[in-house]
Coordinates of C-alpha atoms and ligand atoms in Angstrom, one line a residue:
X1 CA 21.5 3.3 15.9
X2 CA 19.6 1.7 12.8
X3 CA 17.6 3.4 10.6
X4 CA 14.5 3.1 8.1
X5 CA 14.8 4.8 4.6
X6 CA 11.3 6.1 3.7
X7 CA 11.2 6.6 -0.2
X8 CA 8.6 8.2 -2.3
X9 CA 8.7 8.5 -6.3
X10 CA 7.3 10.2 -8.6
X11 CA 8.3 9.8 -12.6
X12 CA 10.5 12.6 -13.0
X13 CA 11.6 12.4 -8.9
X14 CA 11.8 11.2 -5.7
X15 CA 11.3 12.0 -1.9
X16 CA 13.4 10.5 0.7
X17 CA 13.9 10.8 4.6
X18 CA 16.1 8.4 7.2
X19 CA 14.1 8.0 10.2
X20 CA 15.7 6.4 13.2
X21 CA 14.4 3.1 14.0
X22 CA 14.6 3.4 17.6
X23 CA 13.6 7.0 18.2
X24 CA 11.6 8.0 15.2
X25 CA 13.7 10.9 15.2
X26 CA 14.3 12.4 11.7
X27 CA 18.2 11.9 10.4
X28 CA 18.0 13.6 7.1
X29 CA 15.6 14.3 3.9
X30 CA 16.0 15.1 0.6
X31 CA 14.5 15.7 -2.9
X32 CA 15.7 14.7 -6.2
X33 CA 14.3 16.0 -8.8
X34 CA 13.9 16.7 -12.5
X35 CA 15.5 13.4 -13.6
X36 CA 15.8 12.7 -17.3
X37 CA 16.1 16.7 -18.0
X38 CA 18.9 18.2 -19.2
X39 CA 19.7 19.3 -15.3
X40 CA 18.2 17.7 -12.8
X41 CA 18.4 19.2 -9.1
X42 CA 19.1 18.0 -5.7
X43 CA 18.5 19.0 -1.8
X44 CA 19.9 17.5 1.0
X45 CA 18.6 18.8 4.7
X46 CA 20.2 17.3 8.2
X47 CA 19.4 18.7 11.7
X48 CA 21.9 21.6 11.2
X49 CA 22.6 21.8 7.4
X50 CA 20.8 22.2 4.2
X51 CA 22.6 21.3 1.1
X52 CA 21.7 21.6 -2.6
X53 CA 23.1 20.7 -6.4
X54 CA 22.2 20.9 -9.9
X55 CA 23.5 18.0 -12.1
X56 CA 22.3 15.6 -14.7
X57 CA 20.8 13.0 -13.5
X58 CA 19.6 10.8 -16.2
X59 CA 17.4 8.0 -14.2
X60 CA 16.3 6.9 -11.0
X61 CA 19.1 4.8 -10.6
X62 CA 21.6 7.4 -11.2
X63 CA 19.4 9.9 -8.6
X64 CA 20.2 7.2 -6.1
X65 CA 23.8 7.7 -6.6
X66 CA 22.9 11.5 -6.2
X67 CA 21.5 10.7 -2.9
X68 CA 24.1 7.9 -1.6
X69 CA 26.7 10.6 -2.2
X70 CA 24.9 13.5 0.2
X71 CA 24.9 11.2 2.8
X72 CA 28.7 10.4 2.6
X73 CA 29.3 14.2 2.0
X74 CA 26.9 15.8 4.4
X75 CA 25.9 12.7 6.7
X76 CA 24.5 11.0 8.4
X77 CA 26.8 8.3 7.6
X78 CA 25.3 5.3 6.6
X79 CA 27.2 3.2 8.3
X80 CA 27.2 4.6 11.9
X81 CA 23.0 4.6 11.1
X82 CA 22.6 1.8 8.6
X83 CA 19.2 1.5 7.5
X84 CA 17.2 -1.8 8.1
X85 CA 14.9 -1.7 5.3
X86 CA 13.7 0.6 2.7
X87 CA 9.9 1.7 2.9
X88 CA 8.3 2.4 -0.4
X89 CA 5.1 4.9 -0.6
X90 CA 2.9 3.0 -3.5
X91 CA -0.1 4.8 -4.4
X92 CA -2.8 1.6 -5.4
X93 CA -3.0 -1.6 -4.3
X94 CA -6.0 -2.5 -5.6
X95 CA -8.0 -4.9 -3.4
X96 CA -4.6 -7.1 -3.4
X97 CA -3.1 -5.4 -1.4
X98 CA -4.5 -5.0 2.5
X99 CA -1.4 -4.6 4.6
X100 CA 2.3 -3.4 4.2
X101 CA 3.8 -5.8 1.9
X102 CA 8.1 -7.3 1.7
X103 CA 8.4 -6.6 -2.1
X104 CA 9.3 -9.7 -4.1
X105 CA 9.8 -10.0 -8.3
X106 CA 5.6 -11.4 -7.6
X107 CA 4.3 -8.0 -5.6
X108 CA 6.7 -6.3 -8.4
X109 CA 4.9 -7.6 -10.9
X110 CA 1.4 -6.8 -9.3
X111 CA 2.0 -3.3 -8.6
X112 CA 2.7 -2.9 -12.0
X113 CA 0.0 -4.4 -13.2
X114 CA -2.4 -2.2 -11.0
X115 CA -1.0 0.4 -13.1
X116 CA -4.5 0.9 -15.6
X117 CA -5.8 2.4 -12.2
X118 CA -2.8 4.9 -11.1
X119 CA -1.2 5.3 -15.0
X120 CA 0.7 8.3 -13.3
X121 CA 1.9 7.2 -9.8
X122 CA 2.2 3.5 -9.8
X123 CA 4.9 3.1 -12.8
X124 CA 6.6 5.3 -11.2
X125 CA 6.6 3.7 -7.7
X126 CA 7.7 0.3 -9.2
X127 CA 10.9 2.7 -10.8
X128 CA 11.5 3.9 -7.4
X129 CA 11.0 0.3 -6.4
X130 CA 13.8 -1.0 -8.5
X131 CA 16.5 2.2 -8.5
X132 CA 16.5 1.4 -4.7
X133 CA 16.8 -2.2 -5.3
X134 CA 19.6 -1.4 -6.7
X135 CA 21.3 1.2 -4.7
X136 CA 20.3 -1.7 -1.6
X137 CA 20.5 -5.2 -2.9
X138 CA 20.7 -6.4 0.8
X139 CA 17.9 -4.9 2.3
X140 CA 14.6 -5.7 2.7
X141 CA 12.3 -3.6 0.9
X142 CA 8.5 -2.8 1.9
X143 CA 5.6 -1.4 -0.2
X144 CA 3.2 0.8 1.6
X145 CA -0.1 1.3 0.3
X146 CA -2.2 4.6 0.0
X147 CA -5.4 2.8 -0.4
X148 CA -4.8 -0.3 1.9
X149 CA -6.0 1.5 5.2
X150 CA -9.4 1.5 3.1
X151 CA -9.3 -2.1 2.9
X152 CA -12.0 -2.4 5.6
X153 CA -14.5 -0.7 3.8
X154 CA -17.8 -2.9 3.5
X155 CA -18.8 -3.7 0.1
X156 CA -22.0 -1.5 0.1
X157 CA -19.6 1.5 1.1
X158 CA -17.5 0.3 -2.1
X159 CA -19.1 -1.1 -4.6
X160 CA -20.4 1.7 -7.3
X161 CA -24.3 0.8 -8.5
X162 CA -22.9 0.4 -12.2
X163 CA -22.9 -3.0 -14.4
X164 CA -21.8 -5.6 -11.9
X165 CA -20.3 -8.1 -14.1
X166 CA -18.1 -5.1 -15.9
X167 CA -17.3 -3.3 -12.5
X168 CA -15.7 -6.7 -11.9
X169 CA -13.9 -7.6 -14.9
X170 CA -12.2 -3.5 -14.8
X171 CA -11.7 -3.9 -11.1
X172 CA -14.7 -0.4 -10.5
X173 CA -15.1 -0.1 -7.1
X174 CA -14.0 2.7 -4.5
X175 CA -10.7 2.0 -3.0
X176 CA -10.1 5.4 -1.4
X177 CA -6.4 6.8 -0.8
X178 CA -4.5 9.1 1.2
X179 CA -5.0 5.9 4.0
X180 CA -1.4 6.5 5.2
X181 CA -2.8 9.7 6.8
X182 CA -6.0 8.5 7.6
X183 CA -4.1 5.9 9.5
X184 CA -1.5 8.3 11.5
X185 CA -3.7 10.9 12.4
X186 CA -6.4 8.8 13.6
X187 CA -3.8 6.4 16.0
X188 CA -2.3 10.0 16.7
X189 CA -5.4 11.5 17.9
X190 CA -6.3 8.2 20.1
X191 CA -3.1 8.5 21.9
X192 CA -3.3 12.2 22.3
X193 CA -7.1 11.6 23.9
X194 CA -5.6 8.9 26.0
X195 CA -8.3 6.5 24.6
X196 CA -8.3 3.3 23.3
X197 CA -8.6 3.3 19.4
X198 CA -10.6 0.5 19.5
X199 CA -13.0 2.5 21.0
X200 CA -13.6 5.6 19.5
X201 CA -15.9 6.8 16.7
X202 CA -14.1 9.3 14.5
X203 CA -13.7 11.7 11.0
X204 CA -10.4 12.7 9.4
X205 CA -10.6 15.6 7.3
X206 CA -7.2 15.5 5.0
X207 CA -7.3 19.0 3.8
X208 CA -4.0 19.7 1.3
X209 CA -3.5 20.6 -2.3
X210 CA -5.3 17.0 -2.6
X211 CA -8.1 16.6 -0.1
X212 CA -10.1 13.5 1.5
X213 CA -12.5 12.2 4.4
X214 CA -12.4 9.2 5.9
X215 CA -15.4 8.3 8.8
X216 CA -12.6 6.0 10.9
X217 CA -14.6 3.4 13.3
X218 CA -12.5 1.5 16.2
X219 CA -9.4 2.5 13.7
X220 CA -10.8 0.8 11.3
X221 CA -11.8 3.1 7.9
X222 CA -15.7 2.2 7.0
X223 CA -15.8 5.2 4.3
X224 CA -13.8 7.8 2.0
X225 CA -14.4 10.0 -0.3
X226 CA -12.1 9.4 -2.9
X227 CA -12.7 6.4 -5.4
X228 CA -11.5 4.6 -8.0
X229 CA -8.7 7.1 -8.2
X230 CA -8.3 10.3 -6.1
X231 CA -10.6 12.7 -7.8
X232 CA -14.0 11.7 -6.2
X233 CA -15.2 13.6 -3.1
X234 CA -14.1 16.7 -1.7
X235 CA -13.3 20.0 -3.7
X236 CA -9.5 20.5 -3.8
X237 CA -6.5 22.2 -5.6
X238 CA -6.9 21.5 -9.1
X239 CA -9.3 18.6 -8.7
X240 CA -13.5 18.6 -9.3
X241 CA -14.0 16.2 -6.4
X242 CA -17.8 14.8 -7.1
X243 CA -19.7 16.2 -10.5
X244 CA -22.8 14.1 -11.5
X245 CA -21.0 11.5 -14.2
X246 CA -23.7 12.6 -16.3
X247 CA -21.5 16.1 -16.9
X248 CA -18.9 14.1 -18.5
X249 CA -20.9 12.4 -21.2
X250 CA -22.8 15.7 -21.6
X251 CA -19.2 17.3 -22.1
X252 CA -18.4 14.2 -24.4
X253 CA -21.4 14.8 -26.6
X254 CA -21.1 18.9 -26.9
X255 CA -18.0 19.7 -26.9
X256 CA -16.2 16.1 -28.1
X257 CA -13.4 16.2 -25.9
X258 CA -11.6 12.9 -26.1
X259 CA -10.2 10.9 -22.4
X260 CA -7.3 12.6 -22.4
X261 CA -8.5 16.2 -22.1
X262 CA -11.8 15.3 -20.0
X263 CA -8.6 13.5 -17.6
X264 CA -6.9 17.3 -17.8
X265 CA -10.1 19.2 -17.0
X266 CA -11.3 17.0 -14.4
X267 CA -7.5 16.7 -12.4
X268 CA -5.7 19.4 -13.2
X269 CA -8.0 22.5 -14.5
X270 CA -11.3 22.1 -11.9
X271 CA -11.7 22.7 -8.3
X272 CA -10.7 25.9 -6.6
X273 CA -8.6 26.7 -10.1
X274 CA -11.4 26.0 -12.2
X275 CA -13.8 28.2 -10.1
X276 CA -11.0 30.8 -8.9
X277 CA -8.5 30.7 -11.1
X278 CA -6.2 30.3 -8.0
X279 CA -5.2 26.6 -6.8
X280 CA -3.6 27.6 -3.3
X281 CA -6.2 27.6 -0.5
X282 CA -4.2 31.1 0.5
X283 CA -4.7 32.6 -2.3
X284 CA -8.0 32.2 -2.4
X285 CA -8.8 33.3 0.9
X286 CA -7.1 36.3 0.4
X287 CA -8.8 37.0 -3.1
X288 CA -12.1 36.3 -1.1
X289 CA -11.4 39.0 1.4
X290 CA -10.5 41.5 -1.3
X291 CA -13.9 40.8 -2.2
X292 CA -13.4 38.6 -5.3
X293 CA -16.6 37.0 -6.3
X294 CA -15.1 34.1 -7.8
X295 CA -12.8 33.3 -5.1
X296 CA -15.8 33.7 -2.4
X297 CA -17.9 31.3 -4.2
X298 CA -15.2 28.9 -4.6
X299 CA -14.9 29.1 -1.1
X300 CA -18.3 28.3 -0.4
X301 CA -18.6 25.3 -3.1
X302 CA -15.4 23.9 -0.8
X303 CA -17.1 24.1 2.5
X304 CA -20.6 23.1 1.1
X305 CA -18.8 20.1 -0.1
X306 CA -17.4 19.4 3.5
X307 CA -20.3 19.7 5.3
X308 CA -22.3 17.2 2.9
X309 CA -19.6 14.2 4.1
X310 CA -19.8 15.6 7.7
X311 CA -23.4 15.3 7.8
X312 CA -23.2 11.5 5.8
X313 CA -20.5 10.4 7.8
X314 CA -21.7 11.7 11.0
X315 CA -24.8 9.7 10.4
X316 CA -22.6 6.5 9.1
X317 CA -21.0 6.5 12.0
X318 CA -24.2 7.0 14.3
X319 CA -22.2 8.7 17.2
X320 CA -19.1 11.0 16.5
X321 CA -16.0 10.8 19.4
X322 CA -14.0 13.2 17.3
X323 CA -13.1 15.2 14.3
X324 CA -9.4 15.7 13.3
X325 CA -7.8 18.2 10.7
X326 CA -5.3 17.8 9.3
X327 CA -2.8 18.7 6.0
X328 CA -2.0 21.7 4.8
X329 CA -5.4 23.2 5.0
X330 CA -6.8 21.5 7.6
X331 CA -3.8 22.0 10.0
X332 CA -3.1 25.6 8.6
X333 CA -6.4 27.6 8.4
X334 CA -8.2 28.4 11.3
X335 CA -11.5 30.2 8.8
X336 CA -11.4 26.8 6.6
X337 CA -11.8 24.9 10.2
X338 CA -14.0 26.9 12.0
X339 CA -16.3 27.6 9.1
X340 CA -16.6 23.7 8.2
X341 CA -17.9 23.1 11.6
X342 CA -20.2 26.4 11.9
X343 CA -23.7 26.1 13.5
X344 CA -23.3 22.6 14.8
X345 CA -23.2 23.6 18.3
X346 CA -26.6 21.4 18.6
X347 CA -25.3 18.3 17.3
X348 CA -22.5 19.0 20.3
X349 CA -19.4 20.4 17.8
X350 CA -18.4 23.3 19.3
X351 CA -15.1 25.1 18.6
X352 CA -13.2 27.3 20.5
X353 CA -12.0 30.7 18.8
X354 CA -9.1 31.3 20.9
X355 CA -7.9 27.4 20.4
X356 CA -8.5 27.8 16.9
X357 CA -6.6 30.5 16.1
X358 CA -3.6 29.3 17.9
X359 CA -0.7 29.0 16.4
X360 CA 0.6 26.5 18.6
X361 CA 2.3 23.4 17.2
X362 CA 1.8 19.7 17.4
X363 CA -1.3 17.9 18.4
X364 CA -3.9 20.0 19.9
X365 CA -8.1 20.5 20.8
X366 CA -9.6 23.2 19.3
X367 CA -13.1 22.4 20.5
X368 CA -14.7 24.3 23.7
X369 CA -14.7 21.9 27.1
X370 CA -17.8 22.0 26.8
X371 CA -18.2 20.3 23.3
X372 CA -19.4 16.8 23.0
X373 CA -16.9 16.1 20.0
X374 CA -13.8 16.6 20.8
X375 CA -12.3 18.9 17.6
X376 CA -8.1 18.5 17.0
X377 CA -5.6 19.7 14.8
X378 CA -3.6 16.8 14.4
X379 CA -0.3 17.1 12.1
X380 CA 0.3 14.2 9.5
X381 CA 3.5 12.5 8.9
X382 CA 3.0 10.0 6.2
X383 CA 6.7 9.3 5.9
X384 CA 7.1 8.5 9.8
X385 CA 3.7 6.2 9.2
X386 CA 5.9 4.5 6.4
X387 CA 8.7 3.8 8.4
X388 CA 6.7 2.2 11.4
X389 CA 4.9 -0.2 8.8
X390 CA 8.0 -1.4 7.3
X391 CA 9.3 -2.1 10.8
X392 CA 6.6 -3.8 11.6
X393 CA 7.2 -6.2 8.6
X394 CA 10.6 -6.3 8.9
X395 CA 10.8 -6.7 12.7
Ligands
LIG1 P1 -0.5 19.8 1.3 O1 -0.9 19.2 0.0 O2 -0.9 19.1 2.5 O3 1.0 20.2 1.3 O4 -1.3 21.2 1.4 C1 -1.1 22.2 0.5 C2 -2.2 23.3 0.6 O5 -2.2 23.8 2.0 C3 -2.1 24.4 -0.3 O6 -3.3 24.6 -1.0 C4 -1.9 25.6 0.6 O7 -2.5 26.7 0.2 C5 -2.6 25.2 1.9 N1 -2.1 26.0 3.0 C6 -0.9 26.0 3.6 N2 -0.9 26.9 4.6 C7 -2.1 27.5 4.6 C8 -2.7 28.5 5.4 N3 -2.1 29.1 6.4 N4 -4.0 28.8 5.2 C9 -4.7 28.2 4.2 N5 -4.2 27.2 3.4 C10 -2.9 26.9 3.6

């Protein structure tokens, strides 16, 4: 009955799930949150139970103890499912970092030096890192990497036509993220299609509050649409996605907003927000059907976008196998789906209405039998994808 402990910081809290190293089934999740305010807050949830508190919890360390203490009072005990090894979502690891790595005091120290190119996500993994050391001393602990999935790219999908000699000193190249995704759905759709992944030719649309495509070749990624950091590619929540760089230094010159602010506008203020004034793909839609004009067109910008990378990838890949959705979006919203693959029919996507607008769960084909491109809906589980790495660096 051992287990795998899947964690996943941010600075001011953390994620956590046990997953059953045997069964994959989930034994419990949780949240801690708001650490370092004046009262943080906690949520335990089992099979049959749901649990919350609010408390001071000054650090990481101490939100540990938080958690350690939900599991003696609400289960699963720890000792009748004792965890083999702690899995650790890191968002960059740089081009050091290919594969799911055991973290020693050296892979410490290079996450945190990756830090110039995830200031706000990889400090704050290395703090989850090292709260956990604590709370497990004996265990064996296991960074997984957003971007490492992406590792495969060829350098004239990554390299960025800039300066050469100063793309290499900073470390400018695309790296791409949200691989742990990328990497589930892709295997997940290959076993659902009962083909070998090796084989097959296919596109992952990640479609959530953060959004990215990867064109996914023999399960092997060959090109993403996020960069250096996660604002390149598609439209999404609160993020631009592409905008010619030349906007930024215009926006530099005019208006002289400083690093900082242009950072703000471009992450947190742009995308469906900065056209809509609404960040949840829900909201929009509905704003759009009331006939909001600002809402409709940020609608349109979004699937414009999505259709540019289908076309590119389609074309990068030089035959498609299949297209998977997934994310809140993409595994949600049967309009954002059906109108990203619209008029294709002659490049053989064709989707099915009725499949489409199913509510049914799990893995399932929304194209048309008669489709040359098989179209899913494929659910993500990034923690689950954590937990099978670690395992399979653990043993
Ligand atoms: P994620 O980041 O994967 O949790 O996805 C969050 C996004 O999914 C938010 O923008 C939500 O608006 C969106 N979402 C969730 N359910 C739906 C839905 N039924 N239709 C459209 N968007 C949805």
């Amino acid at each position: 009955m051992t287990s795998v402990l899947v964690v996943n910081s941010g600075s001011s809290s953390f994620k956590y799930q046990l997953i059953d190293a045997d069964d994959e089934r989930r034994l419990a999740s949780g949240l801690v949150e708001r650490i370092g305010e004046p009262t943080g807050h906690a949520t335990h949830d089992v099979p049959d139970g749901h649990w919350e508190r609010s408390l001071e919890i000054p650090d990481h360390t101490a939100g540990f103890g938080v958690m350690l203490d939900a599991f003696r009072e609400h289960g699963p005990s720890l000792e009748t499912h004792p965890p083999i090894a702690v899995g650790h979502r890191v968002v960059h690891g740089g081009a050091r970092f290919f594969e799911p790595t055991l973290v020693t005091p050296l892979v410490l120290i290079n996450i945190e030096d990756l830090s110039d190119l995830a200031p706000l996500h990889n400090p704050a993994n290395v703090e989850g890192i090292k709260a956990a050391k604590k709370a497990f001393p004996e265990l064996p602990h296991v960074a997984v990497f957003d971007t490492a999935f992406h590792q495969t790219m060829a350098p004239d999908a990554y390299t960025y036509a800039i300066d050469a000699e100063l793309a290499s000193r900073l470390r400018i190249r695309r790296y791409g993220f949200h691989g742990t995704s990328h990497k589930y759905v892709s295997g997940a759709a290959a076993r659902f299609l009962q083909r070998p992944l090796g084989e097959l030719k296919q596109f992952v649309l990640h479609l959530g509050n953060g959004a990215s495509m990867t064109a996914v070749d023999g399960g092997r990624s060959v090109d993403t649409s996020m960069g250096l950091t996660p604002l390149e590619g598609l439209v999404m929540g609160t993020r631009s996605g592409d905008v010619d760089p030349a906007v930024l230094i215009y926006l530099q010159r005019k208006t002289r907003i400083g690093p900082d602010d242009l950072d703000d506008l471009l992450n947190q203020r742009s995308g469906l927000l900065g056209l809509s004034g609404r960040k949840d793909m829900r909201d929009v839609i509905r704003a759009a059907d009331d006939g909001d004009e600002s809402a409709r067109l940020a609608l349109e910008v979004y699937l414009h976008r999505i259709r540019h990378y289908i076309g590119a990838y389609t074309f990068e890949l030089g035959r498609v196998d299949d297209i998977v959705f997934t994310a809140g979006v993409g595994e949600n919203s049967a309009e954002i789906r059906a109108r990203s693959l619209a008029g294709l029919e002659h490049h053989g996507i064709e989707v099915d209405p009725d499949r489409n607008d199913s509510r049914v769960g799990g893995v399932r084909v929304i194209s048309t039998d008669a489709s040359r491109v098989t179209v899913l809906v494929v659910p993500t589980d990034e923690e689950l994808e954590i937990a099978r790495q670690t395992l399979s660096v653990v043993g």
